[in-house]
Short mmCIF file of C-alpha atoms in Angstrom, two decimals:
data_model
loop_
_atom_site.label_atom_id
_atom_site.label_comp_id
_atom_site.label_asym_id
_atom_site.label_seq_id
_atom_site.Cartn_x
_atom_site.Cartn_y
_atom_site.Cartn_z
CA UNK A 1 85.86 -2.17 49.41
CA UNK A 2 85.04 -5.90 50.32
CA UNK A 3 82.60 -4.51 53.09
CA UNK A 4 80.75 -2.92 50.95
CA UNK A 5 80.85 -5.76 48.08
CA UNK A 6 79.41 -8.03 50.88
CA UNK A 7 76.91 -5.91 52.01
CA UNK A 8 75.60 -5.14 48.51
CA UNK A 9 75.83 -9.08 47.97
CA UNK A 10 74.06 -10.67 51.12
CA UNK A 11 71.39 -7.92 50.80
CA UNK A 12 70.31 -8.60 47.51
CA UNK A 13 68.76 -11.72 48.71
CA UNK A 14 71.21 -14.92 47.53
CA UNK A 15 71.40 -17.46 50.19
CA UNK A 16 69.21 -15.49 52.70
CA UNK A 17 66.86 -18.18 52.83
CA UNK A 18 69.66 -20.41 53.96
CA UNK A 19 71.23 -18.14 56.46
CA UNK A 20 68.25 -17.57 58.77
CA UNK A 21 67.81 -21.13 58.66
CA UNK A 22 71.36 -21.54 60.22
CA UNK A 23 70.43 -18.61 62.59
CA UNK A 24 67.03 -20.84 63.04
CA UNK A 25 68.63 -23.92 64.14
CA UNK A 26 71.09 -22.06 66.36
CA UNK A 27 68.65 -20.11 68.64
CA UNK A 28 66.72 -23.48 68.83
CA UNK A 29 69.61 -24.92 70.27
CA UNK A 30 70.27 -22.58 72.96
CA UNK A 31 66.49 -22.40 73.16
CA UNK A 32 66.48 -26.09 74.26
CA UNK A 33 69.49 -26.05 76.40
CA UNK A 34 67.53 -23.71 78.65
CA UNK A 35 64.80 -24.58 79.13
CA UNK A 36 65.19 -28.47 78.69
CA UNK A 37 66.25 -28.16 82.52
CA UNK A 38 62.40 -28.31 83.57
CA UNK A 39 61.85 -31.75 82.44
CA UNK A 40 65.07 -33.20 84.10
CA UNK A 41 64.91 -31.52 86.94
CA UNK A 42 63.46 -34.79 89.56
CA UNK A 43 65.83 -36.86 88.20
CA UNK A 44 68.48 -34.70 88.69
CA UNK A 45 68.35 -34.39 92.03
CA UNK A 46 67.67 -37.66 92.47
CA UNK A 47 70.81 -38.07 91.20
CA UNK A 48 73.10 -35.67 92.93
CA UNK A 49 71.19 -36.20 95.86
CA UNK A 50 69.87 -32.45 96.53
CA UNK A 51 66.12 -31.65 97.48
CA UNK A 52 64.23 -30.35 94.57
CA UNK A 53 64.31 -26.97 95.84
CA UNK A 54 68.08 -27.08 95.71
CA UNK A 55 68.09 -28.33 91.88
CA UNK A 56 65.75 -25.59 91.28
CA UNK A 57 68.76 -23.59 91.59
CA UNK A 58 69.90 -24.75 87.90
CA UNK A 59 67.42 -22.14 86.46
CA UNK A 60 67.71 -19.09 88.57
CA UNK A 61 71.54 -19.42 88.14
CA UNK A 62 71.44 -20.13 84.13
CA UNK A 63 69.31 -16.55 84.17
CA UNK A 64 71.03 -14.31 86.43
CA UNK A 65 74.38 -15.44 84.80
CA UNK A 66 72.81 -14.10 81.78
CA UNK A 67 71.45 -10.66 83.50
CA UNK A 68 74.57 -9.91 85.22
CA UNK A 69 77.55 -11.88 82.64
CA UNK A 70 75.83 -10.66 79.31
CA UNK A 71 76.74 -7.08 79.34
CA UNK A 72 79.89 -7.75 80.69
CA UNK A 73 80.83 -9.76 77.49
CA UNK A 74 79.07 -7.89 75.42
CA UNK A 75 81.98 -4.72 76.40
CA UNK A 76 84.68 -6.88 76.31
CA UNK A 77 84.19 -8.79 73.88
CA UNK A 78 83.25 -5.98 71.28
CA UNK A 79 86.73 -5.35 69.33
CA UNK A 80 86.60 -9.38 68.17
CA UNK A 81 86.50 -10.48 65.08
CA UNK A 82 82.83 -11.82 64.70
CA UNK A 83 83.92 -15.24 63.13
CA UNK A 84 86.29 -15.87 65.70
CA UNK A 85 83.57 -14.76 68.21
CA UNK A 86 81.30 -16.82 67.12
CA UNK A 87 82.95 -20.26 67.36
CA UNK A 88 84.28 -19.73 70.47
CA UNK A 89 80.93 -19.06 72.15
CA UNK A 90 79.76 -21.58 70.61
CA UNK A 91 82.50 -24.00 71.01
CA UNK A 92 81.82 -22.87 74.74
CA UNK A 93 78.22 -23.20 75.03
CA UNK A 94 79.01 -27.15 73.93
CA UNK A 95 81.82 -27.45 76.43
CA UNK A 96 79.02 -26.12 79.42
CA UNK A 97 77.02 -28.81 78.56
CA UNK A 98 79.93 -31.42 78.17
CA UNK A 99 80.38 -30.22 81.64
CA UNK A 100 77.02 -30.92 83.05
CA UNK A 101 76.73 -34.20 81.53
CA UNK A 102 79.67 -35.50 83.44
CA UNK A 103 78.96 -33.83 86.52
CA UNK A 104 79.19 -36.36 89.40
CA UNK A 105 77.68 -34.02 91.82
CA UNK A 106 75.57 -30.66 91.84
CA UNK A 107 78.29 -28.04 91.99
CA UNK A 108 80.03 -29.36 88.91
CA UNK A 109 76.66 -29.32 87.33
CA UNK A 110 76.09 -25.84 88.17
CA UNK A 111 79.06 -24.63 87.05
CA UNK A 112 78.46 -26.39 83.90
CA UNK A 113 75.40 -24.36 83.54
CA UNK A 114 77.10 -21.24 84.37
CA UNK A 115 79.37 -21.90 81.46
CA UNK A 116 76.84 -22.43 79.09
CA UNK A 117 74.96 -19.35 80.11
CA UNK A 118 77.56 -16.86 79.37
CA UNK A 119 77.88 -18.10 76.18
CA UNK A 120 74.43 -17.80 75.69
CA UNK A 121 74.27 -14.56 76.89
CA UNK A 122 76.46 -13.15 73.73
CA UNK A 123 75.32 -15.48 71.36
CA UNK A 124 71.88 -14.39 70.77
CA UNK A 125 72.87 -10.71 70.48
CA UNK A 126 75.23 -11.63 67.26
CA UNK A 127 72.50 -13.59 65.96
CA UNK A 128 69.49 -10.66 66.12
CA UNK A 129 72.03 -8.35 64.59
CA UNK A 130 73.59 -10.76 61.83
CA UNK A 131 69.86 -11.34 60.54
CA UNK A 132 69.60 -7.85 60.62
CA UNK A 133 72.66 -7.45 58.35
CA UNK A 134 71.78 -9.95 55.78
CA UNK A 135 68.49 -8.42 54.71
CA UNK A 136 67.12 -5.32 53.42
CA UNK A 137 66.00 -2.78 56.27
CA UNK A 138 62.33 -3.41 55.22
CA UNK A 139 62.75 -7.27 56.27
CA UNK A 140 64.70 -6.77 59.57
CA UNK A 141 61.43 -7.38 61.11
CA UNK A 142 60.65 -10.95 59.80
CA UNK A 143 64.50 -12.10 59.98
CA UNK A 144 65.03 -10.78 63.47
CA UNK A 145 61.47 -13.34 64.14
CA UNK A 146 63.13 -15.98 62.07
CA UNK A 147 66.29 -16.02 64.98
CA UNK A 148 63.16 -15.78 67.39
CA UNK A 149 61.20 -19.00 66.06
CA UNK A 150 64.21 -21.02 67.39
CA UNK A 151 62.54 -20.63 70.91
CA UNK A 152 59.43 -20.96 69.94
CA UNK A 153 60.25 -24.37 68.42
CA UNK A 154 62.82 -25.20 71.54
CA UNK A 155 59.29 -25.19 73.48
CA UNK A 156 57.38 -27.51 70.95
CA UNK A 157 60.34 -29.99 69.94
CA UNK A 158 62.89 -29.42 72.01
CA UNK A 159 61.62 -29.67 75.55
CA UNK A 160 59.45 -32.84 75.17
CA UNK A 161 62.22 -34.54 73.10
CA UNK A 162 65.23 -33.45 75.81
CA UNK A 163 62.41 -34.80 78.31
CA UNK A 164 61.99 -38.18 76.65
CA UNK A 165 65.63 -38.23 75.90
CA UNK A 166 66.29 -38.01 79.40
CA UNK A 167 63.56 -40.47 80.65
CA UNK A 168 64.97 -43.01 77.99
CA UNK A 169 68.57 -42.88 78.47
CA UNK A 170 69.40 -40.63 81.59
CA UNK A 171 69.40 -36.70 81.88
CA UNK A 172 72.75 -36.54 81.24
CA UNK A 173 72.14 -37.78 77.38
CA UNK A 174 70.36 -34.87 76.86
CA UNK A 175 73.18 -32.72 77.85
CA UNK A 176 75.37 -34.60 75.29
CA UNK A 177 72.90 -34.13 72.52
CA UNK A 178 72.58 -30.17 73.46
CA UNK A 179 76.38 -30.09 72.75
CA UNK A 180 77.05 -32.39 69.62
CA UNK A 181 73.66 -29.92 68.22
CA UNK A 182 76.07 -26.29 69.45
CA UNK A 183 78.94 -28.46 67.29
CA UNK A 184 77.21 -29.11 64.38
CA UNK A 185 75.84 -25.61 64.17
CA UNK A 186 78.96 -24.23 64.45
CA UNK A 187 80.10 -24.13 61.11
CA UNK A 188 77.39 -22.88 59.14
CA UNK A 189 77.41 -19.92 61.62
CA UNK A 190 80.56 -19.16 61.39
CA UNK A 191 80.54 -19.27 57.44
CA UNK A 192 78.03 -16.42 57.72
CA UNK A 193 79.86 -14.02 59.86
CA UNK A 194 82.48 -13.18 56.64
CA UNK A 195 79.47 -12.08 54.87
CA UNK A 196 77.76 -9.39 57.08
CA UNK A 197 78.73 -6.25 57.15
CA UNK A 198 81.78 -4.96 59.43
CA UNK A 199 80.97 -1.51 61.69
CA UNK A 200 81.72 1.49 59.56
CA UNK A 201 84.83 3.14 60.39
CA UNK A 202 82.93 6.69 61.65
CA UNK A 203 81.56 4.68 64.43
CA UNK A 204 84.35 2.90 66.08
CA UNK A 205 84.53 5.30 69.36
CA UNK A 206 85.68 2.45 72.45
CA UNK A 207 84.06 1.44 74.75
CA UNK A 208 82.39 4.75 76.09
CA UNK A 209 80.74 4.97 73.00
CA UNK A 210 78.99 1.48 73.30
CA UNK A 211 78.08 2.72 76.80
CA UNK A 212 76.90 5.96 75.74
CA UNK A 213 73.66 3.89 74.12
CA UNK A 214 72.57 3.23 78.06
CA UNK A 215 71.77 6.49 78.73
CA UNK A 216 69.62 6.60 75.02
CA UNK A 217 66.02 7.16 75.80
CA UNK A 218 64.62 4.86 72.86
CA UNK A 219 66.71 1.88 74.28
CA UNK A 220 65.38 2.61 77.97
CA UNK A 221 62.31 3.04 76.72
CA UNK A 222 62.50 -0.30 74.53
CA UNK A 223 64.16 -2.09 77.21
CA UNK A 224 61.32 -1.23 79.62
CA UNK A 225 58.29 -2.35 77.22
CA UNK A 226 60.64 -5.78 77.42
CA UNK A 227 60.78 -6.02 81.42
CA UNK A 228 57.02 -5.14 81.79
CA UNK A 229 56.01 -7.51 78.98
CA UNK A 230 58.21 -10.22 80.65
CA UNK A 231 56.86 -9.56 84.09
CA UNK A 232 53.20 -9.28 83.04
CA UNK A 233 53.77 -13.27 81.02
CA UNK A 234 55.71 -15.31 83.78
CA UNK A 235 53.15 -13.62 86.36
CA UNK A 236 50.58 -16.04 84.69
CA UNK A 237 53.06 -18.72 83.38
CA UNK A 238 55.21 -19.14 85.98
CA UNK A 239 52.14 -21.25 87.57
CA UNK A 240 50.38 -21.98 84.46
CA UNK A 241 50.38 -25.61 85.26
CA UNK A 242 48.60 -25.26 88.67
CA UNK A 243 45.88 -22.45 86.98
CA UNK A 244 44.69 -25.47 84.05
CA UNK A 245 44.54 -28.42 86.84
CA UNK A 246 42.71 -26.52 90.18
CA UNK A 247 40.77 -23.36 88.97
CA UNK A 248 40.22 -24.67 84.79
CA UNK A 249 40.13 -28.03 85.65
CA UNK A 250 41.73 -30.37 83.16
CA UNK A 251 44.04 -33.51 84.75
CA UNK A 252 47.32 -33.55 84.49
CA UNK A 253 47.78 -35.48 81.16
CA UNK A 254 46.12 -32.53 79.69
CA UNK A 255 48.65 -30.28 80.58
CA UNK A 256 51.08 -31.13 78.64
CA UNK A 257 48.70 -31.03 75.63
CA UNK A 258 48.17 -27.45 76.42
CA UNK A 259 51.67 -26.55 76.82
CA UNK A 260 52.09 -28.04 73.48
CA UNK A 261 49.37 -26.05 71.91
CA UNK A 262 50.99 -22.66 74.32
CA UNK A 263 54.19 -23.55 72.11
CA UNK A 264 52.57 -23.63 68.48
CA UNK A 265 50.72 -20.33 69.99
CA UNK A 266 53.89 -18.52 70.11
CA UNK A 267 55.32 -19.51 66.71
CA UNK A 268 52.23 -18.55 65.15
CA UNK A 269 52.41 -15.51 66.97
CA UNK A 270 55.97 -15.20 66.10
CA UNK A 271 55.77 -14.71 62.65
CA UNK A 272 52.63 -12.47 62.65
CA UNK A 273 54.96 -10.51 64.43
CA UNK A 274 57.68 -10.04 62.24
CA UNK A 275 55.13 -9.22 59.31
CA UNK A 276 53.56 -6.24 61.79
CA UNK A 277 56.66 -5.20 62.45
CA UNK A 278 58.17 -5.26 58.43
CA UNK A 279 54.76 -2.75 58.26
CA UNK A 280 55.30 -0.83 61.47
CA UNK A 281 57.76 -1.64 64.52
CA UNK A 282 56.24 0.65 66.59
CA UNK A 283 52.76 0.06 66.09
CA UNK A 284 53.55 -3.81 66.27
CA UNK A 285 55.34 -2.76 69.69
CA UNK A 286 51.72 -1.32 70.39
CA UNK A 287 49.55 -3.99 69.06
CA UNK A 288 51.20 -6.82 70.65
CA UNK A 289 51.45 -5.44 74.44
CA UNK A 290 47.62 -4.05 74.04
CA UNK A 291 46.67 -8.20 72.75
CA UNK A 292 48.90 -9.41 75.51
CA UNK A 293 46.81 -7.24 78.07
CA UNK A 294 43.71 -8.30 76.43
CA UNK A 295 44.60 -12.31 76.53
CA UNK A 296 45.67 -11.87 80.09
CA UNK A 297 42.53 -10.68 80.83
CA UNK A 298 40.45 -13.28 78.89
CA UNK A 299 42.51 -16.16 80.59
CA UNK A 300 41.82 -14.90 84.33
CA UNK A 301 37.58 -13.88 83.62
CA UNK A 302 37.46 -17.46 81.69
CA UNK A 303 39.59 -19.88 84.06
CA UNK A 304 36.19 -21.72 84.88
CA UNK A 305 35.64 -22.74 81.43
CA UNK A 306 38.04 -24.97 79.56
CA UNK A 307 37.37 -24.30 75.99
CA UNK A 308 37.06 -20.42 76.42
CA UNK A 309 40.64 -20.74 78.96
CA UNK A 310 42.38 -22.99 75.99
CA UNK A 311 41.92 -20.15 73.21
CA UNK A 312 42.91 -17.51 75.69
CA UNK A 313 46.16 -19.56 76.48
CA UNK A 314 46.75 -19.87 72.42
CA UNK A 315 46.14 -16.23 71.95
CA UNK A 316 48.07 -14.90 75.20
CA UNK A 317 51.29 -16.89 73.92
CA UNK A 318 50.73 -15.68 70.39
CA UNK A 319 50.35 -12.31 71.67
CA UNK A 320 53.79 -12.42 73.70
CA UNK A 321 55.67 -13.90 70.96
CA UNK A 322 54.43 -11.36 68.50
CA UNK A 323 56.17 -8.59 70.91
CA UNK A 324 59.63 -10.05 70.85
CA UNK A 325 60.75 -9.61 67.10
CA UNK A 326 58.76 -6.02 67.36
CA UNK A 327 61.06 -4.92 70.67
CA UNK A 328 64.37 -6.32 69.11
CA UNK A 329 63.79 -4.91 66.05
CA UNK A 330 63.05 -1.16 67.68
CA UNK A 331 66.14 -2.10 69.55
CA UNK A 332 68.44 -2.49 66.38
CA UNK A 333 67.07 0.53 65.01
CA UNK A 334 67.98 2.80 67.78
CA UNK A 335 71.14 1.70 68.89
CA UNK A 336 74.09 2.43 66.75
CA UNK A 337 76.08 -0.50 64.79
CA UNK A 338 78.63 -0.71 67.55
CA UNK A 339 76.68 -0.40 70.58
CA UNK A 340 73.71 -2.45 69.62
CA UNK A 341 75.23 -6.12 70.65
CA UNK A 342 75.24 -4.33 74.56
CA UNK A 343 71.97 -2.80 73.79
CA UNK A 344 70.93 -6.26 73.08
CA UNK A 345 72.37 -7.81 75.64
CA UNK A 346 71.23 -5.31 78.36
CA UNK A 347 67.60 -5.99 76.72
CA UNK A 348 67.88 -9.87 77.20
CA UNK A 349 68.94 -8.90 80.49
CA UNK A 350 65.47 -7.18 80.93
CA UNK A 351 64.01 -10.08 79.81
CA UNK A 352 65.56 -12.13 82.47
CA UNK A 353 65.08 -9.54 85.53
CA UNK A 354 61.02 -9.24 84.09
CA UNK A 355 60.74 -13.17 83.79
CA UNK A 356 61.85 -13.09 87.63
CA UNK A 357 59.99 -10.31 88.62
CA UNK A 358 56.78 -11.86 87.15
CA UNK A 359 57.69 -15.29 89.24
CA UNK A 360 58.16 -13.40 92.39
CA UNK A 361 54.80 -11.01 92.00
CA UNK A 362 52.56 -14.43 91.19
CA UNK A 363 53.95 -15.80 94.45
CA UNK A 364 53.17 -13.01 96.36
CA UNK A 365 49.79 -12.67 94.69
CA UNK A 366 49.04 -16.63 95.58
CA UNK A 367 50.45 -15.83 99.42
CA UNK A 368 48.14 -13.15 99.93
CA UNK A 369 45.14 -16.10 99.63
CA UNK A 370 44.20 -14.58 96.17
CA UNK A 371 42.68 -17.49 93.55
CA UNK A 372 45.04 -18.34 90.78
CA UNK A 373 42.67 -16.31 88.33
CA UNK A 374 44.39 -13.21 89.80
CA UNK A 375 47.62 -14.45 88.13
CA UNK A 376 46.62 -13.33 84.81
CA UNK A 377 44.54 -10.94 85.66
CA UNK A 378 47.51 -9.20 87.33
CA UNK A 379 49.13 -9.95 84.45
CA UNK A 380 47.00 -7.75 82.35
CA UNK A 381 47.40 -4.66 84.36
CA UNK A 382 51.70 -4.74 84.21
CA UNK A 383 50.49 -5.44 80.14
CA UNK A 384 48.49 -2.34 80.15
CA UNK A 385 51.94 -0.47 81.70
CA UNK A 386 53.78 -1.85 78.91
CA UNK A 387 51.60 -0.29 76.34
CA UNK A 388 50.98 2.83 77.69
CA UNK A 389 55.00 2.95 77.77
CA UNK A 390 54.43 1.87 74.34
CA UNK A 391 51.80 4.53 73.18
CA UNK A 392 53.90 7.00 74.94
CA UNK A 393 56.88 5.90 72.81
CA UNK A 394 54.84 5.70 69.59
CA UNK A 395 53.80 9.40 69.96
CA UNK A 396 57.35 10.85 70.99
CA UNK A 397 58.64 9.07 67.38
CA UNK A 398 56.07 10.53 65.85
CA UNK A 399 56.84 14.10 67.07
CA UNK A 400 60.65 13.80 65.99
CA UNK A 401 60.15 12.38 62.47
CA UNK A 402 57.17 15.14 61.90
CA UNK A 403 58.51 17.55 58.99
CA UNK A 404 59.92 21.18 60.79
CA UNK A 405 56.60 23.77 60.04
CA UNK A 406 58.59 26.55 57.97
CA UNK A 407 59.73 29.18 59.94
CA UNK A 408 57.64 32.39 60.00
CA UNK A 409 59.51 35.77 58.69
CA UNK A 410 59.50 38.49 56.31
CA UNK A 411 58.26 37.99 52.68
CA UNK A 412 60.26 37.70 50.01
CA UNK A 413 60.23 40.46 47.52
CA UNK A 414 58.95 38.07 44.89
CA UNK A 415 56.28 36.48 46.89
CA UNK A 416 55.10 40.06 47.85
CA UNK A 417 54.76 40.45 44.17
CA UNK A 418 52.83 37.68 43.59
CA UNK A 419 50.61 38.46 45.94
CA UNK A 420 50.11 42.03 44.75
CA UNK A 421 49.16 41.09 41.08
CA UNK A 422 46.77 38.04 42.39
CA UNK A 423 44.86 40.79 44.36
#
């Protein structure tokens, strides 16, 4: 069959190199559409004339469309053909940003955002599970960190050069470039999607089937490690900025230094993670929440000092990144090939509702008249939930994958015999 030609063919390692490249370039893309929002944000709304506050609004929107839209997408959208799939999401996520660039007020804008967000939304599912399909199952690990490393480098490259983009020639530039990058990428992702392996006959059961993978107690499991993880970084970064100006005390300048060195944290932390988790996804699960707890900690009992506080920032994003290719690639391995794109997507969505949650627990933490070294601090104890789910998780695989003890019963006549002449 030609499925199984092409699976035998993209496995055996021609052109993989190239292929997570593509898969590279496209995560950095939506990477930078999403987050590039934080360095535009004054100037646009200066320019559509809304309090800051108000624009603020472009980011919780972008993420609950995600939360709420993914899923939804994910169901009905599971019967199409994958190539066809992929260049209309992505033909979409362009025409999102084509819309925000020629917004003329803020509710064009946002819906422009909306649009780009539900594309995003299904797009990074096909990508985890088409760099799963192109390598051995020994290597999902480092290809699933490869997809990954797109966000990692959005943060580096692609928020400070949206940002000067912006300053330079107007926010709404950037917003072009985000959508002549989605075009470009477009056709080397689509050339992949031939190439990967279809979903095998035997598993084709509609849509209850993909549903069925909900109510799996890996992915809940899997899904929860995400939220807590999540919840237990933005708790901390959410008000990062604020923690290295008034309780470590660097100026402002600084900041974005550190934010810098926070991004190269987490791609360095990226790929040690998809190494620990070619060895062991599980105990790279493990690993990485218990280092997340421990950098968390570090960052709130050294916020005084500046060079102890900078290698606690390095190691607390290296720590976080190391979890994601680890939790997406448990996630592949539990869900079935048909339900895993809404497994996915439900776990991004995790990812979004723990990002919030950790934003709205910091606040509440900073209300109460609590220093800003609580914010990690805090941090660390959701961390420590997130590995003992972990742990918990580690131990229950462990018990099913144990070999059966033989079952006790009579002797056989033979082994009786034996027995006899040895005594």
């Amino acid at each position: 069959m030609q499925t199984s030609d092409n699976r035998t063919d993209v496995r055996s390692g021609r052109g993989t190199g190239w292929a997570l490249a593509v898969l590279t370039l496209c995560s950095f893309t939506l990477g930078t559409g999403e987050i590039m929002i934080a360095g535009l944000l004054p100037a646009i709304a200066s320019d559509a004339d809304v309090p800051l506050s108000t624009a603020g609004l472009l980011v919780s929107s972008f993420a609950m469309t995600v939360v709420l839209g993914g899923p939804v997408l994910a169901l009905t959208t599971g019967r199409a053909r994958r190539r066809r799939l992929l260049v209309t999401l992505m033909a979409c996520y362009a025409v999102g940003n084509v819309l925000s660039a020629l917004a003329t007020s803020f509710l064009p804008l946002t819906a422009g955002r909306i649009v780009a967000a539900l594309a995003h939304s299904a797009l990074m599912p096909l990508f985890f599970g088409i760099a799963a399909d192109i390598v051995p199952p020994e290597r999902r690990g480092s290809a699933v960190a490869r997809v990954s490393l797109g966000f990692s480098l959005a943060m580096i490259a692609g928020l400070p050069i949206g940002t000067a983009l912006g300053q330079w020639l107007g926010w709404r530039a950037t917003f072009w470039a985000v959508a002549l990058l989605a075009l470009a990428a477009t056709v080397p992702v689509a050339a992949l999607a031939p190439h990967t392996p279809g979903i095998p006959a035997e598993e084709t059961r509609g849509r209850l089937g993909e549903l069925r993978v909900l109510g799996d107690r890996r992915v809940q499991a899997v899904t929860g490690i995400t939220a807590l993880a999540a919840a237990a970084s933005f708790t901390a970064y959410t008000y990062v900025t604020p923690l290295l100006t008034d309780t470590v005390g660097f100026g402002t300048s600084a900041v974005t230094v550190l934010l810098l060195l926070f991004g190269v944290g987490g791609t360095v932390g990226n790929l040690v993670g998809g190494r620990l988790t070619d060895r062991s996804v599980l105990g790279a699960v493990s690993a990485s929440a218990a280092a997340l707890g421990a950098a968390l900690l570090l960052l709130g009992v050294t916020a005084s000092l500046k060079a102890p506080a900078v290698a606690s920032l390095f190691l607390f994003s290296a720590a976080y990144y190391a979890l994601i290719p680890a939790v997406n690639t448990r996630l592949l391995d539990v869900a079935s090939q048909q339900a895993r794109t809404l497994a996915l997507t439900v776990q991004s969505s995790a990812f979004n509702v723990g990002t919030a949650l950790g934003g709205w627990l910091g606040g509440r933490i900073i209300a109460a008249g609590a220093g800003l070294r609580w914010l990690p601090v805090t941090g660390a104890a959701v961390a420590v939930l997130a590995l003992v789910l972990a742990l918990v998780e580690s131990a229950g695989e462990r018990r099913r994958t144990a070999p059966a003890a033989p079952a006790a019963g009579p002797k056989s006549a033979s082994h009786a015999a034996q027995e006899a002449v040895g005594r």
